[in-house]
């Protein structure tokens, strides 16, 4: 069996893994740094659905795996506030998290990110939006956004791949880490799907949501302490751009939080895509969940804005598998729609009846997800989630009238698996020595900028230990 020795082994080439490798190799060019990634190199990441409109169920999925992880084909919205996208402020403190976010932002800029920032210099308009939000019992979270755009984001990550290779980081693609090796309470290396054993002084798990299930199983096997996390379940809403015009122009991404009257559940808006497209994202096992993105170039712009409405569910003892809960709901929608995404008009959602092809064809609003199947979300979501979504839509309508129109489209299921928070200290060390966990897969972050910043700071902790 082939073996190899490196100084730092990073599992996963998402933004967390990339920025960790970047910082390590810049500060210590003498280190042997290796990233093992189960997906493809960025130039080989091609999603057939993007040209044919049909998903052929690639394994592994090119949308979520490969260099740049879930970031490669994302909308590339970089949240510049530590209030958004993860728990770095809780772990490192607000000021330290802010500084790290600024530093990772500088790296994106140096690789060609758009210099404009949305959500600043519009104080009067934002005050007006906040006033309407308060009137509707919604909380407006302010977060400046740098928008890379899907195609520009892809180019930036392509340059980063080239840069890391030039600097001597070893990138091993199409290879899954199957097992983390532990001796006397310390991680010593990993076994990969091609039969190689790679020994490392330090291991960083940066596996993203795609690898969260695998990492949870590893945690159980090797005794890494975790605590149950949150699962966010809901729908992607699609409306005409006109309905969202004021929010889009002044904030780009309006982050609004509501606590519902009936159940006091937290519902939030997430990932707004002005003039964008609703998209299907596939998880391991072919589970189809809904997402959205927007292209920067005018050629690909649509007339519709989409955004997610997510209900946050926290579970208590004895339940320990929130990821499974979210998946079961998504599976129900998949089952009803032959593995595709379900779409329902808000009018039919309120009446509790299925949207039909005929009624959808009569709608003024044309769905941008062409293969979505008209259906009935009440056959998918528990009553509580249906009520939460309805109350949120009605509250949003007071801020941006038109959201609660009969023709508004609701696509299901959007689900974010932030499960399994790995217990880490401020150096992101797990309870197993020499093994650190970062990014979305550890339940620490849930966005590009915090995942990238997390990569930077874990690298600095490693460098300090090695100095
Ligand atoms: C469609 C879409 C749109 C998004 N849009 C935005 C946005 O606009 N703004 C924003 O801030 N965030 C967005 N996100 C979220 C963002 O992409 C993630 O928060 C971010 O990529 C997390 O980075 P990460 O490094 O933690 O994990 P990931 O990017 O998920 O990368 C993890 C990598 O680890 C690899 N991996 C997993 N397990 C193994 C294993 N066992 N062995 C080897 N490799 C493994 C995976 O293949 C993957 O490449 C979007 C996500 C998606 C899917």
XYZ file of C-alpha atoms and ligand atoms in Angstrom:
520
model
C 0.000 0.000 0.000
C 1.366 3.450 -0.972
C 2.230 5.805 1.855
C 3.207 9.443 2.005
C 4.207 12.002 4.659
C 3.176 15.645 4.666
C 3.240 18.445 7.230
C -0.378 19.546 6.880
C -3.133 17.550 5.262
C -6.379 19.354 4.450
C -9.496 17.321 3.701
C -11.634 19.194 1.176
C -10.794 21.966 -1.319
C -13.697 24.282 -0.518
C -13.047 27.930 0.462
C -12.065 26.811 3.989
C -9.436 24.361 2.710
C -8.211 26.726 -0.023
C -7.639 29.708 2.298
C -5.966 27.460 4.868
C -3.525 26.174 2.225
C -3.023 29.724 0.885
C -2.012 31.094 4.276
C 0.225 28.135 5.142
C 2.176 28.201 1.901
C 2.520 31.990 1.883
C 3.884 32.126 5.410
C 5.891 28.881 5.277
C 6.810 27.955 1.683
C 8.939 25.126 3.082
C 5.923 23.208 4.417
C 4.506 20.199 2.615
C 0.849 21.060 2.326
C -1.601 18.731 0.647
C -5.318 18.955 -0.060
C -7.261 15.760 -0.721
C -10.509 16.465 -2.551
C -13.081 13.920 -3.601
C -14.331 16.017 -6.533
C -12.642 17.233 -9.690
C -10.170 20.038 -10.399
C -11.994 23.253 -11.235
C -11.557 23.116 -15.013
C -13.081 19.625 -15.053
C -16.088 20.621 -12.999
C -18.897 20.694 -15.479
C -22.531 20.423 -14.581
C -24.413 19.052 -17.643
C -27.605 20.642 -16.336
C -26.155 24.102 -16.878
C -26.232 23.567 -20.651
C -28.924 20.921 -21.150
C -31.254 21.891 -18.289
C -31.320 18.222 -17.181
C -29.504 16.716 -14.210
C -27.864 13.394 -14.993
C -26.885 12.724 -11.380
C -23.054 12.939 -11.742
C -21.156 11.213 -8.948
C -19.696 13.108 -7.286
C -21.902 16.143 -8.042
C -19.976 18.925 -9.809
C -22.058 21.616 -8.121
C -20.961 20.728 -4.595
C -17.638 18.897 -4.953
C -14.280 19.672 -6.526
C -11.898 22.612 -6.227
C -13.740 25.533 -4.558
C -16.316 23.127 -3.103
C -19.820 24.522 -2.927
C -18.351 27.932 -3.795
C -17.398 27.230 -7.439
C -20.863 27.627 -8.941
C -22.379 29.567 -6.082
C -23.702 33.043 -6.584
C -20.522 34.292 -4.939
C -22.062 36.727 -2.513
C -19.432 37.557 0.051
C -21.015 38.713 3.311
C -18.728 41.347 4.777
C -20.326 41.420 8.221
C -19.462 38.890 10.935
C -23.173 38.894 11.848
C -23.799 36.723 8.818
C -22.544 33.359 7.660
C -21.362 31.549 10.735
C -20.187 31.477 14.305
C -16.645 32.859 14.032
C -17.527 35.860 16.270
C -18.704 33.455 19.009
C -15.462 31.488 18.841
C -12.916 34.254 18.216
C -14.676 37.420 19.358
C -16.378 40.018 17.157
C -13.332 42.179 16.424
C -11.059 39.260 15.572
C -13.738 37.808 13.262
C -14.201 41.222 11.575
C -10.452 41.525 10.988
C -10.237 38.032 9.490
C -13.191 38.690 7.184
C -11.485 41.864 5.948
C -8.289 39.900 5.346
C -9.981 37.145 3.359
C -11.887 39.821 1.437
C -8.525 41.409 0.491
C -7.435 38.044 -0.932
C -10.614 37.786 -3.042
C -9.945 41.346 -4.266
C -6.353 40.512 -5.152
C -7.646 37.644 -7.308
C -10.001 39.947 -9.203
C -13.210 40.304 -7.167
C -15.502 43.193 -8.103
C -14.580 46.251 -6.013
C -18.165 47.474 -5.514
C -19.930 46.713 -2.264
C -23.721 46.649 -1.951
C -25.553 47.787 1.167
C -23.535 50.895 2.027
C -24.121 54.621 1.336
C -27.904 54.209 1.206
C -28.676 55.293 4.739
C -31.947 57.068 4.062
C -33.400 54.233 1.980
C -32.216 51.627 4.501
C -33.828 53.611 7.326
C -37.111 53.487 5.424
C -36.800 49.716 4.904
C -35.970 49.262 8.598
C -39.046 51.294 9.594
C -41.289 49.022 7.497
C -39.537 45.946 8.906
C -40.111 47.097 12.500
C -43.768 47.693 11.662
C -44.003 44.063 10.504
C -42.050 42.731 13.548
C -39.135 41.788 11.307
C -35.512 42.372 12.217
C -33.313 43.801 9.474
C -29.720 42.547 9.703
C -27.368 44.863 7.892
C -24.639 43.182 5.921
C -22.609 44.766 3.131
C -22.207 42.334 0.236
C -19.493 41.941 -2.362
C -21.022 40.090 -5.275
C -18.606 37.970 -7.291
C -21.323 36.550 -9.547
C -21.320 32.894 -10.582
C -19.038 33.200 -13.615
C -16.575 35.677 -12.027
C -16.446 33.613 -8.828
C -15.524 30.567 -10.924
C -12.668 32.552 -12.551
C -11.366 33.759 -9.179
C -11.291 30.211 -7.798
C -9.610 29.000 -11.022
C -6.827 31.541 -10.437
C -6.544 30.403 -6.829
C -6.150 26.783 -7.939
C -3.385 27.804 -10.337
C -1.746 29.916 -7.638
C -1.736 27.158 -5.006
C -0.285 24.679 -7.509
C 2.459 27.152 -8.502
C 3.286 27.726 -4.838
C 3.749 23.996 -4.311
C 0.539 22.897 -2.591
C -0.193 19.328 -3.646
C -3.775 18.974 -4.832
C -5.043 15.420 -5.017
C -8.413 15.306 -6.794
C -10.974 12.537 -7.368
C -9.928 11.032 -4.055
C -12.047 10.695 -0.979
C -10.614 10.550 2.508
C -12.286 7.430 3.880
C -10.811 7.204 7.342
C -8.923 9.358 9.808
C -6.220 7.377 11.601
C -5.883 7.909 15.342
C -3.258 6.578 17.739
C -3.291 7.277 21.479
C -5.831 10.079 21.143
C -3.930 11.856 18.345
C -4.649 11.921 14.607
C -1.722 10.578 12.591
C -2.982 10.454 9.018
C -5.749 9.382 6.678
C -6.620 6.490 4.357
C -7.893 7.526 0.944
C -10.213 5.877 -1.578
C -7.275 5.045 -3.894
C -5.635 2.957 -1.173
C -3.020 5.497 -0.097
C -2.151 6.203 3.544
C -1.073 9.801 4.069
C 0.600 10.604 7.374
C 0.470 14.210 8.556
C 1.604 16.254 11.537
C -1.589 18.297 11.393
C -4.934 17.438 9.773
C -7.663 19.940 8.962
C -11.135 18.657 8.156
C -12.783 21.204 5.813
C -15.378 18.928 4.266
C -18.343 21.298 3.868
C -21.981 20.297 3.987
C -21.239 17.683 1.337
C -18.941 15.865 3.765
C -20.874 16.539 6.980
C -22.440 13.047 7.070
C -19.105 11.377 6.549
C -17.455 13.525 9.201
C -20.249 12.835 11.682
C -19.661 9.098 11.230
C -15.910 9.654 11.744
C -16.602 11.675 14.879
C -18.583 8.765 16.308
C -15.949 6.230 15.305
C -12.929 8.035 16.677
C -14.646 9.759 19.572
C -14.685 13.428 18.521
C -17.070 15.383 20.691
C -19.993 17.011 18.900
C -23.304 18.578 19.789
C -26.509 18.515 17.728
C -26.839 21.533 15.477
C -29.621 23.344 13.694
C -31.375 22.357 10.540
C -32.947 25.048 8.385
C -35.864 23.907 6.243
C -38.082 25.913 3.951
C -38.742 27.071 0.424
C -37.204 29.226 -2.265
C -39.502 32.097 -3.158
C -39.598 33.537 -6.670
C -41.181 36.869 -7.609
C -40.780 39.459 -10.365
C -37.811 41.803 -9.869
C -40.234 44.743 -9.540
C -41.602 43.313 -6.285
C -38.152 43.304 -4.685
C -36.790 46.403 -6.434
C -36.295 48.617 -3.397
C -34.670 45.871 -1.296
C -32.478 44.696 -4.177
C -31.301 48.173 -5.129
C -30.577 49.344 -1.621
C -29.394 46.211 0.129
C -28.794 43.672 -2.666
C -29.442 40.990 -0.075
C -32.119 41.881 2.464
C -31.550 39.754 5.550
C -34.773 39.762 7.537
C -35.570 37.663 10.603
C -39.020 36.939 12.003
C -40.274 35.084 15.057
C -43.634 33.654 14.142
C -46.721 34.554 16.158
C -48.129 31.032 16.459
C -45.042 28.971 17.295
C -42.383 31.600 18.054
C -40.150 29.863 15.488
C -37.326 31.747 13.816
C -37.755 32.245 10.063
C -35.235 34.158 7.980
C -34.644 35.257 4.427
C -31.467 33.938 2.887
C -29.483 34.135 -0.347
C -31.340 36.633 -2.518
C -30.657 36.504 -6.248
C -31.930 39.561 -8.129
C -32.568 38.803 -11.831
C -31.458 35.286 -10.985
C -32.402 31.679 -11.498
C -33.728 28.997 -9.208
C -31.491 25.924 -9.345
C -31.432 22.326 -8.220
C -28.568 21.193 -6.037
C -27.860 17.498 -5.520
C -26.522 15.858 -2.422
C -24.889 12.471 -2.063
C -27.406 9.811 -3.036
C -29.004 12.136 -5.614
C -31.163 14.052 -3.130
C -32.507 17.101 -5.001
C -32.834 20.318 -3.001
C -33.534 23.803 -4.253
C -31.102 26.713 -4.393
C -30.621 29.850 -6.457
C -27.986 31.953 -8.147
C -27.552 35.066 -10.290
C -25.108 35.705 -13.086
C -23.182 38.956 -13.235
C -23.368 39.228 -17.000
C -26.492 40.916 -18.463
C -26.808 38.130 -21.037
C -27.977 35.623 -18.402
C -30.167 37.889 -16.311
C -33.841 36.979 -15.823
C -36.828 39.139 -14.776
C -37.206 37.305 -11.474
C -35.714 37.560 -7.991
C -35.446 34.475 -5.817
C -34.566 34.055 -2.157
C -34.890 31.369 0.485
C -37.233 31.401 3.476
C -35.799 29.104 6.113
C -37.328 27.920 9.358
C -34.634 27.108 11.947
C -35.231 23.933 13.901
C -33.153 23.116 16.955
C -33.635 19.701 18.448
C -33.186 18.559 22.003
C -32.530 15.200 23.639
C -32.844 12.378 22.730
C -32.856 13.400 19.020
C -29.350 13.580 17.563
C -29.710 13.476 13.787
C -31.077 16.785 12.461
C -29.457 16.161 9.061
C -31.620 13.063 8.683
C -34.700 15.081 9.611
C -33.982 17.649 6.881
C -33.221 14.907 4.382
C -36.459 13.043 5.115
C -38.446 16.189 4.319
C -36.493 16.758 1.097
C -36.936 13.059 0.208
C -40.707 13.396 0.544
C -40.728 16.236 -1.991
C -38.400 14.239 -4.275
C -40.674 11.202 -3.981
C -43.752 13.186 -5.007
C -41.954 14.874 -7.921
C -39.990 11.999 -9.406
C -36.692 13.253 -8.001
C -37.273 16.867 -9.044
C -38.094 20.100 -7.254
C -41.700 20.861 -6.347
C -43.226 24.247 -7.199
C -46.479 25.723 -5.892
C -48.056 29.149 -6.245
C -48.642 31.009 -2.982
C -52.362 31.137 -3.923
C -52.547 27.324 -3.995
C -50.325 27.075 -0.882
C -52.864 29.170 1.058
C -55.819 27.173 -0.241
C -54.101 23.844 0.488
C -54.452 22.552 -3.073
C -51.990 21.267 -5.597
C -50.696 23.612 -8.283
C -51.376 22.027 -11.644
C -49.590 22.451 -14.989
C -52.638 24.308 -16.239
C -52.761 26.777 -13.341
C -49.009 27.307 -13.551
C -49.266 28.084 -17.278
C -51.861 30.783 -16.449
C -49.473 32.435 -13.953
C -47.887 35.717 -15.083
C -44.701 34.727 -13.317
C -42.691 32.209 -15.358
C -40.661 29.753 -13.236
C -36.929 29.952 -13.964
C -36.437 26.338 -12.833
C -37.853 24.728 -15.932
C -38.101 21.139 -14.731
C -39.811 21.950 -11.414
C -42.957 19.859 -10.904
C -46.198 21.617 -9.854
C -47.322 20.099 -6.560
C -48.547 20.609 -3.013
C -46.140 21.584 -0.223
C -48.669 20.617 2.453
C -47.957 16.971 1.578
C -44.295 17.584 2.378
C -43.952 19.973 5.322
C -45.234 19.465 8.856
C -48.129 21.824 9.696
C -45.872 23.907 11.915
C -43.481 24.734 9.066
C -46.378 25.577 6.722
C -47.750 28.043 9.310
C -44.267 29.531 9.900
C -43.743 30.107 6.166
C -47.175 31.622 5.690
C -46.744 34.048 8.603
C -43.317 35.088 7.314
C -44.652 35.731 3.793
C -47.393 37.925 5.210
C -44.893 39.877 7.322
C -42.580 40.350 4.316
C -45.483 41.664 2.278
C -45.581 44.696 4.586
C -41.957 45.518 3.746
C -42.106 44.745 0.063
C -45.728 44.575 -1.117
C -46.372 41.899 -3.726
C -44.576 39.039 -1.975
C -47.925 37.664 -0.786
C -49.358 37.774 -4.298
C -51.288 34.661 -5.402
C -48.777 34.139 -8.211
C -45.621 34.109 -6.065
C -43.827 30.804 -6.583
C -42.631 28.604 -3.726
C -40.128 25.872 -4.550
C -39.451 23.044 -2.131
C -37.485 21.882 -0.406
C -34.631 24.176 0.503
C -32.700 22.707 3.369
C -29.436 23.703 4.999
C -27.691 21.069 7.004
C -25.658 22.776 9.707
C -25.863 19.772 11.861
C -23.343 18.282 14.132
C -21.447 21.165 15.603
C -17.999 19.821 16.280
C -16.770 21.022 19.657
C -13.603 23.023 18.992
C -11.502 25.518 20.913
C -10.410 28.911 19.553
C -7.684 27.156 17.536
C -10.340 24.901 15.975
C -8.775 21.874 17.646
C -11.130 18.961 18.192
C -10.929 16.627 21.162
C -8.530 14.499 19.051
C -5.019 15.953 19.103
C -3.628 17.282 15.778
C -7.086 17.206 14.178
C -8.851 20.499 13.527
C -12.271 21.063 12.025
C -13.402 24.170 10.147
C -16.032 25.509 7.778
C -19.569 24.399 6.996
C -18.862 20.703 7.625
C -17.995 21.363 11.253
C -21.121 23.477 11.762
C -18.895 26.544 12.307
C -19.651 28.543 9.166
C -22.387 28.719 6.550
C -21.054 31.097 3.932
C -18.097 31.740 1.638
C -16.509 34.621 3.516
C -16.565 33.075 7.003
C -15.440 29.693 5.605
C -12.507 31.474 3.900
C -11.697 33.484 7.051
C -11.876 30.254 9.056
C -9.267 28.776 6.705
C -6.956 31.731 7.316
C -7.169 31.576 11.091
C -6.781 27.799 11.406
C -3.630 28.094 9.283
C -2.289 30.734 11.678
C -2.920 28.494 14.675
C -1.054 25.657 12.963
C 1.845 27.968 12.063
C 2.070 29.171 15.644
C 2.152 25.602 16.935
C 4.826 24.640 14.396
C 7.020 27.699 15.014
C -25.583 26.510 -4.943
C -24.919 27.190 -3.772
C -24.889 28.585 -3.713
C -24.270 29.233 -2.631
N -24.196 30.599 -2.637
C -23.526 31.239 -1.659
C -23.356 32.642 -1.684
O -23.771 33.331 -2.604
N -22.693 33.247 -0.646
C -22.189 32.532 0.399
O -21.589 33.142 1.293
N -22.313 31.197 0.434
C -22.964 30.530 -0.563
N -23.092 29.171 -0.524
C -22.503 28.463 0.608
C -20.992 28.343 0.422
O -20.719 27.792 -0.830
C -20.436 27.505 1.547
O -20.755 28.132 2.779
C -18.923 27.367 1.448
O -18.547 26.838 0.207
C -18.419 26.472 2.583
O -17.054 26.274 2.429
P -16.343 24.989 3.039
O -14.927 25.088 2.627
O -16.662 24.869 4.476
O -17.052 23.727 2.346
P -17.360 23.356 0.832
O -17.305 24.532 -0.049
O -18.619 22.568 0.850
O -16.158 22.399 0.427
C -15.959 21.158 1.032
C -15.196 20.270 0.066
O -14.823 19.080 0.771
C -14.918 17.970 -0.132
N -15.076 16.762 0.673
C -16.106 16.443 1.496
N -15.861 15.269 2.109
C -14.659 14.829 1.652
C -13.882 13.664 1.916
N -14.265 12.743 2.797
N -12.716 13.528 1.241
C -12.284 14.474 0.353
N -12.984 15.597 0.073
C -14.158 15.773 0.725
C -16.151 18.294 -0.977
O -16.108 17.597 -2.199
C -16.026 19.813 -1.138
O -15.346 20.148 -2.317
C -23.696 28.480 -1.588
C -23.737 27.083 -1.639
C -24.334 26.432 -2.713
C -24.353 24.928 -2.771
